PDB file of C-alpha atoms in Angstrom:
ATOM      1  CA  HIS A  27      91.630   0.670  22.442  1.00 49.00           C
ATOM      2  CA  LEU A  28      87.758   0.208  22.488  1.00 48.00           C
ATOM      3  CA  THR A  29      85.761   1.867  25.247  1.00 51.00           C
ATOM      4  CA  LEU A  30      82.218   0.652  26.000  1.00 48.00           C
ATOM      5  CA  SER A  31      79.799   3.245  27.235  1.00 52.00           C
ATOM      6  CA  SER A  32      77.379   2.190  29.934  1.00 55.00           C
ATOM      7  CA  THR A  33      75.112   5.179  29.291  1.00 58.00           C
ATOM      8  CA  PRO A  34      71.691   3.921  28.068  1.00 58.00           C
ATOM      9  CA  PRO A  35      70.333   5.385  24.830  1.00 60.00           C
ATOM     10  CA  PRO A  36      67.731   8.129  25.152  1.00 59.00           C
ATOM     11  CA  PRO A  37      64.137   6.860  25.233  1.00 55.00           C
ATOM     12  CA  THR A  38      62.265   6.796  21.948  1.00 53.00           C
ATOM     13  CA  SER A  39      59.224   9.003  21.816  1.00 51.00           C
ATOM     14  CA  ILE A  40      56.111   7.116  20.776  1.00 51.00           C
ATOM     15  CA  GLU A  41      53.151   9.201  19.656  1.00 53.00           C
ATOM     16  CA  PHE A  42      49.627   7.761  19.859  1.00 45.00           C
ATOM     17  CA  LYS A  43      46.929   9.184  17.677  1.00 51.00           C
ATOM     18  CA  ASP A  44      43.197   8.790  18.158  1.00 47.00           C
ATOM     19  CA  THR A  45      41.853   6.392  15.610  1.00 47.00           C
ATOM     20  CA  GLU A  46      38.178   5.986  14.961  1.00 48.00           C
ATOM     21  CA  ILE A  47      37.274   2.313  15.174  1.00 44.00           C
ATOM     22  CA  THR A  48      34.077   1.343  13.454  1.00 48.00           C
ATOM     23  CA  SER A  49      32.739  -2.133  14.106  1.00 49.00           C
ATOM     24  CA  TYR A  50      30.452  -2.189  11.069  1.00 53.00           C
ATOM     25  CA  SER A  51      30.132  -0.781   7.586  1.00 63.00           C
ATOM     26  CA  LYS A  52      27.631   2.037   7.365  1.00 66.00           C
ATOM     27  CA  ASN A  53      26.810   1.057   3.802  1.00 69.00           C
ATOM     28  CA  SER A  54      25.901  -2.462   4.943  1.00 68.00           C
ATOM     29  CA  TYR A  55      23.871  -1.049   7.804  1.00 65.00           C
ATOM     30  CA  TYR A  56      21.761   1.179   5.575  1.00 70.00           C
ATOM     31  CA  ALA A  57      21.392  -1.620   3.026  1.00 71.00           C
ATOM     32  CA  ILE A  58      19.975  -3.929   5.698  1.00 67.00           C
ATOM     33  CA  LEU A  59      17.744  -1.155   7.033  1.00 69.00           C
ATOM     34  CA  GLY A  60      16.413  -0.494   3.544  1.00 71.00           C
ATOM     35  CA  LEU A  61      15.848  -4.195   2.935  1.00 68.00           C
ATOM     36  CA  TYR A  62      13.825  -4.486   6.115  1.00 67.00           C
ATOM     37  CA  THR A  63      11.808  -1.341   5.368  1.00 70.00           C
ATOM     38  CA  LEU A  64      10.868  -2.694   1.943  1.00 70.00           C
ATOM     39  CA  SER A  65      10.174  -6.273   3.014  1.00 69.00           C
ATOM     40  CA  PHE A  66       8.066  -5.774   6.123  1.00 72.00           C
ATOM     41  CA  PRO A  67       4.911  -4.277   4.498  1.00 73.00           C
ATOM     42  CA  GLY A  68       4.995  -6.957   1.797  1.00 75.00           C
ATOM     43  CA  LEU A  69       5.449  -9.705   4.376  1.00 76.00           C
ATOM     44  CA  TRP A  70       2.513  -8.499   6.464  1.00 77.00           C
ATOM     45  CA  SER A  71       0.324  -8.302   3.360  1.00 78.00           C
ATOM     46  CA  THR A  72       1.354 -11.836   2.333  1.00 78.00           C
ATOM     47  CA  ILE A  73       0.510 -13.258   5.764  1.00 79.00           C
ATOM     48  CA  LYS A  74      -2.933 -11.582   5.796  1.00 78.00           C
ATOM     49  CA  ARG A  75      -3.753 -12.698   2.250  1.00 75.00           C
ATOM     50  CA  SER A  76      -2.687 -16.279   2.933  1.00 73.00           C
ATOM     51  CA  THR A  77      -6.095 -17.090   4.423  1.00 71.00           C
ATOM     52  CA  LYS A  78      -8.005 -15.562   1.502  1.00 74.00           C
ATOM     53  CA  ALA A  79      -8.285 -16.405  -2.164  1.00 71.00           C
ATOM     54  CA  LYS A  80      -6.759 -14.004  -4.694  1.00 77.00           C
ATOM     55  CA  THR A  81      -9.861 -13.519  -6.827  1.00 83.00           C
ATOM     56  CA  LYS A  82      -9.374 -12.562 -10.443  1.00 87.00           C
ATOM     57  CA  ARG A  83     -11.325 -12.730 -13.694  1.00 90.00           C
ATOM     58  CA  LYS A  84      -9.596 -14.350 -16.663  1.00 88.00           C
ATOM     59  CA  THR A  85     -10.665 -15.104 -20.209  1.00 88.00           C
ATOM     60  CA  PHE A  86      -9.294 -17.957 -22.318  1.00 87.00           C
ATOM     61  CA  THR A  87     -10.056 -19.099 -25.846  1.00 86.00           C
ATOM     62  CA  THR A  88      -9.855 -22.536 -27.400  1.00 86.00           C
ATOM     63  CA  PRO A  89     -10.510 -23.734 -30.973  1.00 87.00           C
ATOM     64  CA  GLY A  90     -14.143 -24.578 -31.596  1.00 85.00           C
ATOM     65  CA  GLU A  91     -15.714 -27.525 -33.363  1.00 84.00           C
ATOM     66  CA  SER A  92     -15.376 -25.959 -36.833  1.00 86.00           C
ATOM     67  CA  ALA A  93     -11.646 -25.421 -36.229  1.00 83.00           C
ATOM     68  CA  SER A  94     -11.021 -29.114 -35.468  1.00 80.00           C
ATOM     69  CA  GLY A  95     -11.331 -28.336 -31.777  1.00 81.00           C
ATOM     70  CA  ARG A  96     -14.050 -29.059 -29.227  1.00 86.00           C
ATOM     71  CA  SER A  97     -17.652 -28.025 -29.042  1.00 86.00           C
ATOM     72  CA  LEU A  98     -18.968 -25.805 -26.260  1.00 86.00           C
ATOM     73  CA  ARG A  99     -20.601 -28.836 -24.653  1.00 87.00           C
ATOM     74  CA  GLN A 100     -17.288 -30.751 -24.608  1.00 88.00           C
ATOM     75  CA  VAL A 101     -15.386 -27.838 -23.043  1.00 87.00           C
ATOM     76  CA  ALA A 102     -18.103 -27.426 -20.419  1.00 86.00           C
ATOM     77  CA  GLY A 103     -17.935 -31.147 -19.608  1.00 88.00           C
ATOM     78  CA  GLU A 104     -14.168 -31.049 -19.156  1.00 89.00           C
ATOM     79  CA  ILE A 105     -14.371 -28.008 -16.868  1.00 88.00           C
ATOM     80  CA  MET A 106     -17.097 -29.701 -14.849  1.00 88.00           C
ATOM     81  CA  ALA A 107     -14.987 -32.874 -14.539  1.00 89.00           C
ATOM     82  CA  TYR A 108     -11.938 -30.868 -13.426  1.00 89.00           C
ATOM     83  CA  PHE A 109     -13.739 -29.101 -10.604  1.00 88.00           C
ATOM     84  CA  LYS A 110     -15.478 -32.264  -9.412  1.00 88.00           C
ATOM     85  CA  ALA A 111     -12.118 -34.069  -9.350  1.00 87.00           C
ATOM     86  CA  ASN A 112     -10.862 -31.277  -7.068  1.00 85.00           C
ATOM     87  CA  ASN A 113     -13.769 -31.603  -4.612  1.00 83.00           C
ATOM     88  CA  TYR A 114     -15.865 -28.709  -5.943  1.00 88.00           C
ATOM     89  CA  GLU A 115     -19.623 -28.943  -6.224  1.00 88.00           C
ATOM     90  CA  VAL A 116     -21.926 -27.187  -8.671  1.00 86.00           C
ATOM     91  CA  SER A 117     -23.923 -24.583  -6.753  1.00 83.00           C
ATOM     92  CA  SER A 118     -25.692 -23.114  -9.765  1.00 80.00           C
ATOM     93  CA  ALA A 119     -25.946 -24.243 -13.384  1.00 77.00           C
ATOM     94  CA  SER A 120     -27.412 -21.733 -15.788  1.00 78.00           C
ATOM     95  CA  GLU A 121     -25.763 -19.463 -18.347  1.00 80.00           C
ATOM     96  CA  THR A 122     -22.989 -19.059 -15.756  1.00 86.00           C
ATOM     97  CA  ILE A 123     -21.877 -22.195 -13.908  1.00 87.00           C
ATOM     98  CA  LYS A 124     -20.957 -21.636 -10.259  1.00 90.00           C
ATOM     99  CA  PHE A 125     -18.745 -23.974  -8.235  1.00 90.00           C
ATOM    100  CA  LYS A 126     -18.054 -24.114  -4.503  1.00 89.00           C
ATOM    101  CA  GLY A 127     -15.376 -26.069  -2.708  1.00 84.00           C
ATOM    102  CA  LEU A 128     -13.141 -26.208   0.364  1.00 80.00           C
ATOM    103  CA  VAL A 129      -9.407 -25.582   0.027  1.00 77.00           C
ATOM    104  CA  ALA A 130      -7.504 -27.478   2.721  1.00 76.00           C
ATOM    105  CA  LYS A 131      -4.733 -25.890   4.772  1.00 79.00           C
ATOM    106  CA  SER A 132      -1.248 -26.407   3.360  1.00 81.00           C
ATOM    107  CA  THR A 133       1.661 -27.411   5.599  1.00 87.00           C
ATOM    108  CA  SER A 134       4.164 -26.172   3.003  1.00 87.00           C
ATOM    109  CA  GLN A 135       2.452 -22.758   2.948  1.00 84.00           C
ATOM    110  CA  ALA A 136       2.660 -22.520   6.746  1.00 88.00           C
ATOM    111  CA  PHE A 137       6.399 -23.337   6.662  1.00 92.00           C
ATOM    112  CA  PHE A 138       6.963 -20.871   3.814  1.00 90.00           C
ATOM    113  CA  LEU A 139       5.337 -18.022   5.763  1.00 89.00           C
ATOM    114  CA  THR A 140       7.369 -18.934   8.857  1.00 92.00           C
ATOM    115  CA  PHE A 141      10.610 -18.916   6.841  1.00 92.00           C
ATOM    116  CA  CYS A 142       9.873 -15.535   5.224  1.00 88.00           C
ATOM    117  CA  THR A 143       8.998 -14.047   8.619  1.00 89.00           C
ATOM    118  CA  LEU A 144      12.225 -15.440  10.077  1.00 90.00           C
ATOM    119  CA  LEU A 145      14.302 -13.687   7.404  1.00 86.00           C
ATOM    120  CA  CYS A 146      12.465 -10.413   7.930  1.00 84.00           C
ATOM    121  CA  LEU A 147      12.838 -10.502  11.718  1.00 86.00           C
ATOM    122  CA  ALA A 148      16.515 -11.458  11.399  1.00 86.00           C
ATOM    123  CA  SER A 149      17.071  -8.323   9.282  1.00 80.00           C
ATOM    124  CA  LEU A 150      15.298  -6.231  11.922  1.00 82.00           C
ATOM    125  CA  ALA A 151      17.321  -7.851  14.714  1.00 84.00           C
ATOM    126  CA  LEU A 152      20.586  -7.078  12.921  1.00 81.00           C
ATOM    127  CA  VAL A 153      19.605  -3.421  12.531  1.00 79.00           C
ATOM    128  CA  LEU A 154      18.615  -3.153  16.202  1.00 80.00           C
ATOM    129  CA  GLN A 155      21.762  -4.973  17.314  1.00 80.00           C
ATOM    130  CA  ILE A 156      23.908  -2.403  15.515  1.00 77.00           C
ATOM    131  CA  GLN A 157      21.864   0.638  16.481  1.00 76.00           C
ATOM    132  CA  PHE A 158      21.443  -0.242  20.148  1.00 75.00           C
ATOM    133  CA  ILE A 159      24.595  -2.242  20.751  1.00 72.00           C
ATOM    134  CA  ASP A 160      25.043  -0.951  24.319  1.00 70.00           C
ATOM    135  CA  SER A 161      21.425  -1.345  25.421  1.00 70.00           C
ATOM    136  CA  GLN A 162      20.970  -3.116  28.734  1.00 71.00           C
ATOM    137  CA  MET A 163      18.174  -5.403  29.816  1.00 68.00           C
ATOM    138  CA  PRO A 164      15.989  -3.847  32.518  1.00 68.00           C
ATOM    139  CA  VAL A 165      16.098  -5.262  36.048  1.00 63.00           C
ATOM    140  CA  ILE A 166      18.400  -8.224  35.358  1.00 64.00           C
ATOM    141  CA  GLY A 167      21.010  -6.251  33.402  1.00 63.00           C
ATOM    142  CA  GLY A 168      23.235  -7.535  30.619  1.00 69.00           C
ATOM    143  CA  ASN A 169      23.303  -6.683  26.918  1.00 76.00           C
ATOM    144  CA  ILE A 170      20.132  -7.228  24.919  1.00 78.00           C
ATOM    145  CA  ASN A 171      20.304  -9.908  22.238  1.00 83.00           C
ATOM    146  CA  TRP A 172      17.842  -8.611  19.651  1.00 81.00           C
ATOM    147  CA  PHE A 173      17.959 -11.848  17.663  1.00 85.00           C
ATOM    148  CA  TYR A 174      15.568 -13.378  20.180  1.00 86.00           C
ATOM    149  CA  ILE A 175      12.738 -11.659  18.282  1.00 87.00           C
ATOM    150  CA  CYS A 176      13.273 -14.295  15.573  1.00 90.00           C
ATOM    151  CA  LEU A 177      11.492 -16.706  17.917  1.00 91.00           C
ATOM    152  CA  LEU A 178       8.258 -14.904  16.937  1.00 90.00           C
ATOM    153  CA  SER A 179       8.453 -16.157  13.324  1.00 90.00           C
ATOM    154  CA  PRO A 180       6.405 -19.378  13.911  1.00 91.00           C
ATOM    155  CA  TYR A 181       3.399 -17.214  14.772  1.00 91.00           C
ATOM    156  CA  ALA A 182       3.059 -16.388  11.052  1.00 89.00           C
ATOM    157  CA  GLY A 183       2.468 -20.074  10.352  1.00 88.00           C
ATOM    158  CA  VAL A 184       0.121 -20.315  13.340  1.00 89.00           C
ATOM    159  CA  TYR A 185      -1.910 -17.345  12.045  1.00 87.00           C
ATOM    160  CA  TYR A 186      -2.290 -19.044   8.667  1.00 84.00           C
ATOM    161  CA  TRP A 187      -3.142 -22.411  10.215  1.00 85.00           C
ATOM    162  CA  LYS A 188      -5.794 -20.938  12.499  1.00 82.00           C
ATOM    163  CA  GLY A 189      -7.482 -19.458   9.445  1.00 77.00           C
ATOM    164  CA  GLY A 190      -8.535 -23.025   8.688  1.00 69.00           C
ATOM    165  CA  ASP A 191      -9.850 -24.391   5.431  1.00 75.00           C
ATOM    166  CA  ARG A 192     -11.293 -21.694   3.199  1.00 78.00           C
ATOM    167  CA  GLU A 193     -14.289 -21.904   0.895  1.00 80.00           C
ATOM    168  CA  ASP A 194     -13.576 -20.966  -2.710  1.00 84.00           C
ATOM    169  CA  GLU A 195     -16.160 -19.964  -5.293  1.00 87.00           C
ATOM    170  CA  PHE A 196     -15.772 -19.991  -9.060  1.00 90.00           C
ATOM    171  CA  GLU A 197     -17.972 -18.621 -11.815  1.00 89.00           C
ATOM    172  CA  CYS A 198     -17.509 -19.964 -15.311  1.00 90.00           C
ATOM    173  CA  LYS A 199     -19.223 -18.687 -18.448  1.00 90.00           C
ATOM    174  CA  LEU A 200     -18.703 -20.229 -21.895  1.00 89.00           C
ATOM    175  CA  VAL A 201     -19.467 -18.443 -25.163  1.00 89.00           C
ATOM    176  CA  GLU A 202     -19.190 -20.033 -28.610  1.00 88.00           C
ATOM    177  CA  SER A 203     -18.654 -17.890 -31.703  1.00 87.00           C
ATOM    178  CA  ASP A 204     -21.391 -17.891 -34.377  1.00 86.00           C
ATOM    179  CA  ASP A 205     -19.170 -19.783 -36.819  1.00 88.00           C
ATOM    180  CA  GLN A 206     -18.171 -22.280 -34.100  1.00 85.00           C
ATOM    181  CA  MET A 207     -14.502 -21.518 -34.733  1.00 88.00           C
ATOM    182  CA  GLU A 208     -13.767 -20.521 -31.167  1.00 89.00           C
ATOM    183  CA  VAL A 209     -15.013 -21.111 -27.618  1.00 88.00           C
ATOM    184  CA  GLU A 210     -14.398 -18.357 -25.072  1.00 89.00           C
ATOM    185  CA  VAL A 211     -14.087 -19.353 -21.415  1.00 89.00           C
ATOM    186  CA  ASN A 212     -14.582 -16.590 -18.856  1.00 91.00           C
ATOM    187  CA  VAL A 213     -13.661 -17.588 -15.291  1.00 90.00           C
ATOM    188  CA  LEU A 214     -13.884 -15.693 -11.999  1.00 90.00           C
ATOM    189  CA  GLY A 215     -12.118 -17.200  -8.970  1.00 87.00           C
ATOM    190  CA  ASP A 216      -8.776 -17.860  -7.322  1.00 85.00           C
ATOM    191  CA  GLU A 217      -6.043 -16.933  -9.814  1.00 84.00           C
ATOM    192  CA  GLU A 218      -3.746 -19.876  -9.068  1.00 82.00           C
ATOM    193  CA  GLU A 219      -6.551 -22.414  -9.350  1.00 85.00           C
ATOM    194  CA  ILE A 220      -7.690 -20.887 -12.661  1.00 85.00           C
ATOM    195  CA  GLU A 221      -4.163 -21.226 -14.068  1.00 86.00           C
ATOM    196  CA  ARG A 222      -3.950 -24.855 -12.914  1.00 86.00           C
ATOM    197  CA  MET A 223      -7.304 -25.619 -14.498  1.00 86.00           C
ATOM    198  CA  TRP A 224      -6.360 -24.170 -17.864  1.00 85.00           C
ATOM    199  CA  ARG A 225      -2.957 -25.901 -17.911  1.00 85.00           C
ATOM    200  CA  LYS A 226      -4.830 -29.161 -17.353  1.00 84.00           C
ATOM    201  CA  LEU A 227      -7.367 -28.487 -20.121  1.00 81.00           C
ATOM    202  CA  GLU A 228      -5.139 -26.713 -22.631  1.00 75.00           C
ATOM    203  CA  PRO A 229      -1.422 -27.517 -22.069  1.00 59.00           C
ATOM    204  CA  GLY A 230       0.768 -24.829 -23.566  1.00 44.00           C
ATOM    205  CA  ARG A 231      -2.115 -22.409 -24.198  1.00 52.00           C
ATOM    206  CA  VAL A 232      -2.338 -20.520 -20.893  1.00 45.00           C
ATOM    207  CA  ARG A 233      -3.088 -16.822 -21.542  1.00 50.00           C
TER     208      ARG A 233
END
């Protein structure tokens, strides 16, 4: 004979333990913070230098007339032709030739600065969003969305564009060895323009 008991089973005891819930990885947080700390000074320096030429003195050598190369006069003529083709004018022609010219604003440079600033501000916004996640907007209330600071990034391009066209100056001095085996070209001016000039005159021999 089977008897069914109507007595309900005793309740099961469920124990809850406090669990720490972390919404982000601390390692990622500090990595982003470090990235921002390192990038911001460099970004600011890049934006400020964008309206100025990076002046540097460089010396190149090329085979002279006795080494089946070119004479000093030929090298000087080619340098003169290069600068004139790039809208530079001779301001002084003596032992040292001086050139002056206007460098036009670059749209690609303005976009590049804006993009770099956007990345930097996005890193800052992410750090602030994590650090001040419960911050409220004054007066109107509501959580602060720190990523709105990324809207400031176009001002980097505006700063560069307002700098306008810049005037560049170059000094070029040529010295030929006594045996005419080598011509030394000493140039003072914007580093990038110097490199472009020498690649044009001596492909594969940039030093």
